[in-house]
Structure formats: C-alpha cells, structure tokens
Amino acid sequence: MAQKRALVCGASQGIGRATAIELAKGGTAVTLFSRSPEKLKSVLKDLKGEGHDYLAADISDVASWSKELSQKHRQKNYDIVILNSGGPKGGAISKAKPEEFIKAMTDHLVGSSQMVALFLEEMKKNRFGRIITITSTSVRMPIPHLGVSNTARAAVASWGKTLSFEVASFGITVNNVMPGYTQTPRLEFLIQAKAELNQKSYQEEEKSWIEQVPMKRFAQPEETAALIGFLTSDQASYITGQSIAVDGGRLGCL
C-alpha cells in the first residue's frame, strides 16, 4: 500500500502537534504547517517514520504558502488535510469590532478553503481524501465571552458540512472535530484571561472550568488526536459530514 501524505496545520503545539505525531506513528508522511519554524523543527524530531517535512507560514497569508504547497503537492499528492488555527481573543460579541470578525474569518475560513482547493482535484482523481477541521464545542453550544471565536468556528463547521455534500461521491470525507477543554497553551491563555476578568486566581478559575466537565478533568491533546487518526483511516470511509465532540461529556445538547 502506498504511503499516505498529510498536511497538518497548527502543528507546532497542542492538538495539531499531537495529531502529527499520531499520523506519523500510523505510517503517514506528514507536512507540519505553522508560523514558527523553530517549533516545527522541534516537532519534526518527534515524528516516527520517513517522508516528513514542514512549511512555516501564516494560513491567512495565502501568498506566503500557496506556491510552495502547490509544489509539494505536485511532488507527492496530499491525501489528508487537517485544518487547525489558533482562536481569536476572548470578549463579548456585542463589543467586537468589524476588523476582529474579518481577521477571524480570514484566519479560519478563507485560508482553509483556499488550502483545500489546492488538493481537491487530485483527491477526486484518486477517489480518496480526508479533510478534517479542528473547531470547538462552541459550534454546538456557544461559549460565553468567546463571541468572535464562536462565530468563526461555526462558520468553518458549516463550510465543512457543505463541502462534504459536494465531494462524498469521490470517496472524500469531510468531518469537524470539536475539542472541549483540552490541556493546551490556548486553554491556559483563556483561563488566565477569565481569571483576571473575574478577579480570581488562576487556580480558582481553572477549578471552576473543570467542574463543568462530567469527567472532572481536561482532555489531553492525544485523546483528540486519536479520533482524528481514526477519521483519516480507511475504516472511517463511511463517516462524513459529522461534527464530533471530544469533551468529556460537557456539551448539554444531543
């Protein structure tokens, strides 16, 4: 069986990093994508197997990556694309400025859609493709004080669902993975910001977040990566257009 090739965005840390390691462990050649070349070089050393590389660029700046990524794709097709971008800063949606919405949509939706467009024709010819967005449980239940993020994440999930209809007949699946509270630098940043807003210590605020999760703990990035690994496999060929939560049971909706 020919080695599959994956592009993993946001691969320098957190869930993106764990996903790259998971896919490499399964024999997939991985291209790490993020803005920090030093962090990507560090992650590259942790990948098992062969054929891995990296591309340091900002997904919202299409001109900074489109030419090089197209060249990489021509050399060996990408079969798997993991779309993952850091979230916008917190704040009330009623106070969000127009430029905040524009930046969030550019970072999360526009760049991702243009990236996928580079690979779709070859995926169709090969009758195989796996496209996964890493979004948030806010797609189903908006999270207070994350107004712009809630809006952008929901837009990406809707884009993924719509795309799934268009490409399913070609053997391409598109799914949204919705992490809950996961032990990442992003979560630590959000807890710290909320602690300052509520005039609490970090530990007090963290405890209140943990209490919202039925399992009474945060997820580890590897737990979400394990689901992503399955969704990219041949065994998940009939799963598409889904938004799947990895949240310890926190979501209060079906």
mmCIF file of C-alpha atoms in Angstrom:
data_model
loop_
_atom_site.group_PDB
_atom_site.id
_atom_site.type_symbol
_atom_site.label_atom_id
_atom_site.label_comp_id
_atom_site.label_asym_id
_atom_site.label_seq_id
_atom_site.Cartn_x
_atom_site.Cartn_y
_atom_site.Cartn_z
ATOM 1 C CA MET A 1 0.000 0.000 0.000
ATOM 2 C CA ALA A 2 1.344 3.432 -0.965
ATOM 3 C CA GLN A 3 2.250 5.742 1.898
ATOM 4 C CA LYS A 4 -0.384 8.396 2.539
ATOM 5 C CA ARG A 5 0.605 12.042 2.921
ATOM 6 C CA ALA A 6 -0.942 14.538 5.319
ATOM 7 C CA LEU A 7 -0.800 18.282 5.835
ATOM 8 C CA VAL A 8 -1.334 19.197 9.491
ATOM 9 C CA CYS A 9 -2.000 22.864 10.250
ATOM 10 C CA GLY A 10 -1.268 24.373 13.639
ATOM 11 C CA ALA A 11 1.243 21.568 14.148
ATOM 12 C CA SER A 12 3.688 23.413 16.397
ATOM 13 C CA GLN A 13 1.827 22.671 19.645
ATOM 14 C CA GLY A 14 -1.291 21.316 21.286
ATOM 15 C CA ILE A 15 -3.755 19.212 19.322
ATOM 16 C CA GLY A 16 -2.033 19.909 15.998
ATOM 17 C CA ARG A 17 1.273 18.593 17.303
ATOM 18 C CA ALA A 18 -0.376 15.521 18.837
ATOM 19 C CA THR A 19 -2.200 14.849 15.571
ATOM 20 C CA ALA A 20 1.010 14.995 13.533
ATOM 21 C CA ILE A 21 2.659 12.526 15.911
ATOM 22 C CA GLU A 22 -0.383 10.212 15.750
ATOM 23 C CA LEU A 23 -0.491 10.194 11.951
ATOM 24 C CA ALA A 24 3.268 9.627 11.636
ATOM 25 C CA LYS A 25 3.012 6.739 14.094
ATOM 26 C CA GLY A 26 0.500 5.143 11.716
ATOM 27 C CA GLY A 27 2.892 5.391 8.753
ATOM 28 C CA THR A 28 1.664 8.631 7.152
ATOM 29 C CA ALA A 29 4.165 11.144 5.763
ATOM 30 C CA VAL A 30 3.416 14.460 7.451
ATOM 31 C CA THR A 31 3.981 18.077 6.441
ATOM 32 C CA LEU A 32 3.896 20.267 9.524
ATOM 33 C CA PHE A 33 2.358 23.713 8.969
ATOM 34 C CA SER A 34 2.518 26.641 11.377
ATOM 35 C CA ARG A 35 4.040 30.093 11.723
ATOM 36 C CA SER A 36 7.017 29.109 13.904
ATOM 37 C CA PRO A 37 9.891 27.374 12.074
ATOM 38 C CA GLU A 38 11.784 26.698 15.299
ATOM 39 C CA LYS A 39 8.833 24.950 16.912
ATOM 40 C CA LEU A 40 8.164 22.966 13.738
ATOM 41 C CA LYS A 41 11.767 21.774 13.618
ATOM 42 C CA SER A 42 11.371 20.557 17.186
ATOM 43 C CA VAL A 43 8.165 18.659 16.384
ATOM 44 C CA LEU A 44 9.778 17.172 13.282
ATOM 45 C CA LYS A 45 12.282 15.370 15.518
ATOM 46 C CA ASP A 46 9.399 13.670 17.348
ATOM 47 C CA LEU A 47 7.841 12.119 14.244
ATOM 48 C CA LYS A 48 8.373 8.422 13.606
ATOM 49 C CA GLY A 49 8.945 7.131 10.088
ATOM 50 C CA GLU A 50 10.090 8.859 6.918
ATOM 51 C CA GLY A 51 8.983 11.484 4.413
ATOM 52 C CA HIS A 52 8.165 14.255 6.882
ATOM 53 C CA ASP A 53 8.818 17.952 6.315
ATOM 54 C CA TYR A 54 7.477 21.336 7.359
ATOM 55 C CA LEU A 55 6.326 24.685 5.986
ATOM 56 C CA ALA A 56 6.389 27.789 8.169
ATOM 57 C CA ALA A 57 3.712 30.289 7.112
ATOM 58 C CA ASP A 58 0.549 32.045 8.260
ATOM 59 C CA ILE A 59 -2.565 30.344 6.855
ATOM 60 C CA SER A 60 -4.307 33.704 6.471
ATOM 61 C CA ASP A 61 -1.498 34.932 4.173
ATOM 62 C CA VAL A 62 -2.226 32.750 1.150
ATOM 63 C CA ALA A 63 0.599 34.244 -0.906
ATOM 64 C CA SER A 64 3.131 33.069 1.707
ATOM 65 C CA TRP A 65 2.357 29.374 1.237
ATOM 66 C CA SER A 66 0.335 28.689 -1.931
ATOM 67 C CA LYS A 67 3.271 28.357 -4.344
ATOM 68 C CA GLU A 68 5.428 26.129 -2.120
ATOM 69 C CA LEU A 69 2.496 23.991 -1.029
ATOM 70 C CA SER A 70 1.425 23.512 -4.649
ATOM 71 C CA GLN A 71 4.941 22.329 -5.473
ATOM 72 C CA LYS A 72 4.930 19.861 -2.583
ATOM 73 C CA HIS A 73 1.539 18.565 -3.734
ATOM 74 C CA ARG A 74 2.800 18.019 -7.283
ATOM 75 C CA GLN A 75 5.768 16.050 -5.966
ATOM 76 C CA LYS A 76 3.518 13.763 -3.934
ATOM 77 C CA ASN A 77 -0.209 14.275 -3.502
ATOM 78 C CA TYR A 78 -1.711 15.172 -0.155
ATOM 79 C CA ASP A 79 -4.395 12.654 0.809
ATOM 80 C CA ILE A 80 -5.191 14.120 4.228
ATOM 81 C CA VAL A 81 -5.651 17.743 5.313
ATOM 82 C CA ILE A 82 -6.048 18.729 8.959
ATOM 83 C CA LEU A 83 -7.267 22.322 9.276
ATOM 84 C CA ASN A 84 -6.441 23.926 12.594
ATOM 85 C CA SER A 85 -5.925 27.571 13.561
ATOM 86 C CA GLY A 86 -5.480 29.345 16.877
ATOM 87 C CA GLY A 87 -8.609 31.016 18.167
ATOM 88 C CA PRO A 88 -9.301 34.759 18.360
ATOM 89 C CA LYS A 89 -9.043 36.596 21.657
ATOM 90 C CA GLY A 90 -11.987 36.470 24.009
ATOM 91 C CA GLY A 91 -14.591 39.143 24.567
ATOM 92 C CA ALA A 92 -18.283 39.944 24.327
ATOM 93 C CA ILE A 93 -19.667 39.704 20.802
ATOM 94 C CA SER A 94 -21.563 42.959 21.304
ATOM 95 C CA LYS A 95 -18.241 44.752 21.728
ATOM 96 C CA ALA A 96 -16.363 43.069 18.878
ATOM 97 C CA LYS A 97 -15.031 45.360 16.162
ATOM 98 C CA PRO A 98 -15.520 44.681 12.440
ATOM 99 C CA GLU A 99 -11.812 44.047 11.936
ATOM 100 C CA GLU A 100 -11.920 41.288 14.581
ATOM 101 C CA PHE A 101 -14.584 39.416 12.618
ATOM 102 C CA ILE A 102 -12.710 39.949 9.345
ATOM 103 C CA LYS A 103 -9.451 38.637 10.791
ATOM 104 C CA ALA A 104 -11.144 35.603 12.375
ATOM 105 C CA MET A 105 -12.888 34.678 9.144
ATOM 106 C CA THR A 106 -9.685 35.148 7.169
ATOM 107 C CA ASP A 107 -7.668 33.036 9.595
ATOM 108 C CA HIS A 108 -10.205 30.242 9.969
ATOM 109 C CA LEU A 109 -12.398 30.117 6.884
ATOM 110 C CA VAL A 110 -10.805 31.842 3.906
ATOM 111 C CA GLY A 111 -7.319 30.401 4.280
ATOM 112 C CA SER A 112 -8.637 26.902 4.974
ATOM 113 C CA SER A 113 -10.963 26.871 1.981
ATOM 114 C CA GLN A 114 -8.232 28.073 -0.362
ATOM 115 C CA MET A 115 -5.827 25.491 1.007
ATOM 116 C CA VAL A 116 -8.253 22.632 0.425
ATOM 117 C CA ALA A 117 -8.911 23.880 -3.112
ATOM 118 C CA LEU A 118 -5.280 23.084 -3.973
ATOM 119 C CA PHE A 119 -5.817 19.380 -3.315
ATOM 120 C CA LEU A 120 -9.377 18.567 -4.299
ATOM 121 C CA GLU A 121 -8.868 17.679 -7.967
ATOM 122 C CA GLU A 122 -6.173 15.089 -7.225
ATOM 123 C CA MET A 123 -8.234 13.694 -4.352
ATOM 124 C CA LYS A 124 -11.146 13.282 -6.764
ATOM 125 C CA LYS A 125 -8.952 11.525 -9.336
ATOM 126 C CA ASN A 126 -7.580 9.203 -6.657
ATOM 127 C CA ARG A 127 -11.037 8.570 -5.203
ATOM 128 C CA PHE A 128 -9.696 9.198 -1.729
ATOM 129 C CA GLY A 129 -9.400 12.158 0.601
ATOM 130 C CA ARG A 130 -9.725 13.031 4.256
ATOM 131 C CA ILE A 131 -10.429 16.638 5.264
ATOM 132 C CA ILE A 132 -10.821 17.394 8.955
ATOM 133 C CA THR A 133 -11.411 20.714 10.672
ATOM 134 C CA ILE A 134 -10.458 21.108 14.320
ATOM 135 C CA THR A 135 -13.088 23.510 15.597
ATOM 136 C CA SER A 136 -14.657 23.691 19.077
ATOM 137 C CA THR A 137 -17.703 22.544 21.027
ATOM 138 C CA SER A 138 -18.872 26.145 20.574
ATOM 139 C CA VAL A 139 -20.137 25.000 17.158
ATOM 140 C CA ARG A 140 -22.988 23.298 19.042
ATOM 141 C CA MET A 141 -23.174 25.440 22.167
ATOM 142 C CA PRO A 142 -21.570 28.909 22.119
ATOM 143 C CA ILE A 143 -19.111 29.577 24.930
ATOM 144 C CA PRO A 144 -19.652 32.811 26.891
ATOM 145 C CA HIS A 145 -17.042 35.534 26.407
ATOM 146 C CA LEU A 146 -15.775 33.990 23.130
ATOM 147 C CA GLY A 147 -18.087 35.830 20.742
ATOM 148 C CA VAL A 148 -15.843 36.185 17.696
ATOM 149 C CA SER A 149 -14.421 32.691 18.108
ATOM 150 C CA ASN A 150 -17.891 31.152 18.381
ATOM 151 C CA THR A 151 -18.903 32.870 15.151
ATOM 152 C CA ALA A 152 -15.813 31.853 13.174
ATOM 153 C CA ARG A 153 -15.837 28.245 14.423
ATOM 154 C CA ALA A 154 -19.484 27.810 13.472
ATOM 155 C CA ALA A 155 -18.772 29.192 10.000
ATOM 156 C CA VAL A 156 -15.950 26.684 9.478
ATOM 157 C CA ALA A 157 -18.142 23.787 10.611
ATOM 158 C CA SER A 158 -20.900 24.875 8.212
ATOM 159 C CA TRP A 159 -18.337 25.124 5.396
ATOM 160 C CA GLY A 160 -17.114 21.595 6.177
ATOM 161 C CA LYS A 161 -20.630 20.175 6.199
ATOM 162 C CA THR A 162 -21.445 21.868 2.892
ATOM 163 C CA LEU A 163 -18.209 20.609 1.310
ATOM 164 C CA SER A 164 -18.967 17.070 2.468
ATOM 165 C CA PHE A 165 -22.062 17.006 0.234
ATOM 166 C CA GLU A 166 -20.056 18.104 -2.783
ATOM 167 C CA VAL A 167 -17.207 15.593 -2.547
ATOM 168 C CA ALA A 168 -18.723 12.471 -0.946
ATOM 169 C CA SER A 169 -19.256 10.695 -4.277
ATOM 170 C CA PHE A 170 -15.498 10.875 -4.919
ATOM 171 C CA GLY A 171 -14.584 8.948 -1.780
ATOM 172 C CA ILE A 172 -13.591 12.129 0.066
ATOM 173 C CA THR A 173 -14.800 12.592 3.621
ATOM 174 C CA VAL A 174 -15.072 15.896 5.485
ATOM 175 C CA ASN A 175 -15.598 15.964 9.237
ATOM 176 C CA ASN A 176 -15.446 18.521 12.033
ATOM 177 C CA VAL A 177 -13.754 17.518 15.283
ATOM 178 C CA MET A 178 -14.911 19.611 18.227
ATOM 179 C CA PRO A 179 -12.499 19.557 21.181
ATOM 180 C CA GLY A 180 -13.749 20.562 24.590
ATOM 181 C CA TYR A 181 -11.486 21.875 27.328
ATOM 182 C CA THR A 182 -8.079 20.463 26.367
ATOM 183 C CA GLN A 183 -4.779 20.970 28.178
ATOM 184 C CA THR A 184 -3.121 23.286 25.666
ATOM 185 C CA PRO A 185 -1.496 26.748 25.730
ATOM 186 C CA ARG A 186 -4.745 28.125 24.267
ATOM 187 C CA LEU A 187 -6.790 26.846 27.215
ATOM 188 C CA GLU A 188 -4.283 28.230 29.705
ATOM 189 C CA PHE A 189 -4.493 31.627 28.000
ATOM 190 C CA LEU A 190 -8.300 31.630 28.162
ATOM 191 C CA ILE A 191 -8.378 30.602 31.811
ATOM 192 C CA GLN A 192 -5.884 33.314 32.723
ATOM 193 C CA ALA A 193 -7.904 35.955 30.859
ATOM 194 C CA LYS A 194 -11.136 34.854 32.549
ATOM 195 C CA ALA A 195 -9.430 34.771 35.960
ATOM 196 C CA GLU A 196 -8.335 38.372 35.529
ATOM 197 C CA LEU A 197 -11.818 39.379 34.393
ATOM 198 C CA ASN A 198 -13.408 37.688 37.410
ATOM 199 C CA GLN A 199 -10.661 38.869 39.782
ATOM 200 C CA LYS A 200 -9.808 35.297 40.735
ATOM 201 C CA SER A 201 -6.578 33.336 40.914
ATOM 202 C CA TYR A 202 -5.694 31.078 38.003
ATOM 203 C CA GLN A 203 -6.228 28.012 40.210
ATOM 204 C CA GLU A 204 -9.702 29.153 41.287
ATOM 205 C CA GLU A 205 -10.778 29.812 37.712
ATOM 206 C CA GLU A 206 -9.300 26.535 36.485
ATOM 207 C CA LYS A 207 -11.212 24.621 39.145
ATOM 208 C CA SER A 208 -14.499 26.213 38.038
ATOM 209 C CA TRP A 209 -13.845 25.106 34.439
ATOM 210 C CA ILE A 210 -13.010 21.558 35.490
ATOM 211 C CA GLU A 211 -16.256 21.401 37.464
ATOM 212 C CA GLN A 212 -18.176 21.971 34.211
ATOM 213 C CA VAL A 213 -16.856 18.683 32.785
ATOM 214 C CA PRO A 214 -18.633 15.474 33.891
ATOM 215 C CA MET A 215 -15.297 13.611 33.818
ATOM 216 C CA LYS A 216 -13.824 16.268 36.142
ATOM 217 C CA ARG A 217 -10.651 16.741 34.137
ATOM 218 C CA PHE A 218 -9.379 18.390 30.978
ATOM 219 C CA ALA A 219 -8.610 16.331 27.888
ATOM 220 C CA GLN A 220 -5.083 15.636 26.756
ATOM 221 C CA PRO A 221 -4.282 16.596 23.122
ATOM 222 C CA GLU A 222 -3.520 12.948 22.350
ATOM 223 C CA GLU A 223 -7.137 11.981 23.079
ATOM 224 C CA THR A 224 -8.416 14.229 20.308
ATOM 225 C CA ALA A 225 -5.576 13.156 18.020
ATOM 226 C CA ALA A 226 -6.665 9.534 18.430
ATOM 227 C CA LEU A 227 -10.104 10.358 16.992
ATOM 228 C CA ILE A 228 -8.529 12.281 14.131
ATOM 229 C CA GLY A 229 -6.269 9.333 13.387
ATOM 230 C CA PHE A 230 -9.309 7.082 13.076
ATOM 231 C CA LEU A 231 -11.232 9.532 10.879
ATOM 232 C CA THR A 232 -8.318 9.658 8.430
ATOM 233 C CA SER A 233 -8.189 5.867 8.132
ATOM 234 C CA ASP A 234 -9.730 3.544 5.567
ATOM 235 C CA GLN A 235 -12.007 2.208 8.330
ATOM 236 C CA ALA A 236 -13.767 5.608 8.542
ATOM 237 C CA SER A 237 -14.698 5.677 4.857
ATOM 238 C CA TYR A 238 -18.466 5.951 5.526
ATOM 239 C CA ILE A 239 -18.253 8.734 8.114
ATOM 240 C CA THR A 240 -18.625 12.184 6.594
ATOM 241 C CA GLY A 241 -20.343 15.484 7.264
ATOM 242 C CA GLN A 242 -20.193 14.906 11.021
ATOM 243 C CA SER A 243 -19.298 17.210 13.897
ATOM 244 C CA ILE A 244 -17.901 15.036 16.672
ATOM 245 C CA ALA A 245 -17.185 16.311 20.186
ATOM 246 C CA VAL A 246 -14.249 15.206 22.336
ATOM 247 C CA ASP A 247 -15.325 16.969 25.519
ATOM 248 C CA GLY A 248 -15.672 14.566 28.442
ATOM 249 C CA GLY A 249 -19.463 14.865 28.201
ATOM 250 C CA ARG A 250 -19.587 18.627 28.809
ATOM 251 C CA LEU A 251 -21.952 19.544 25.970
ATOM 252 C CA GLY A 252 -25.503 19.851 27.223
ATOM 253 C CA CYS A 253 -27.127 19.092 23.869
ATOM 254 C CA LEU A 254 -27.614 15.954 21.759
#
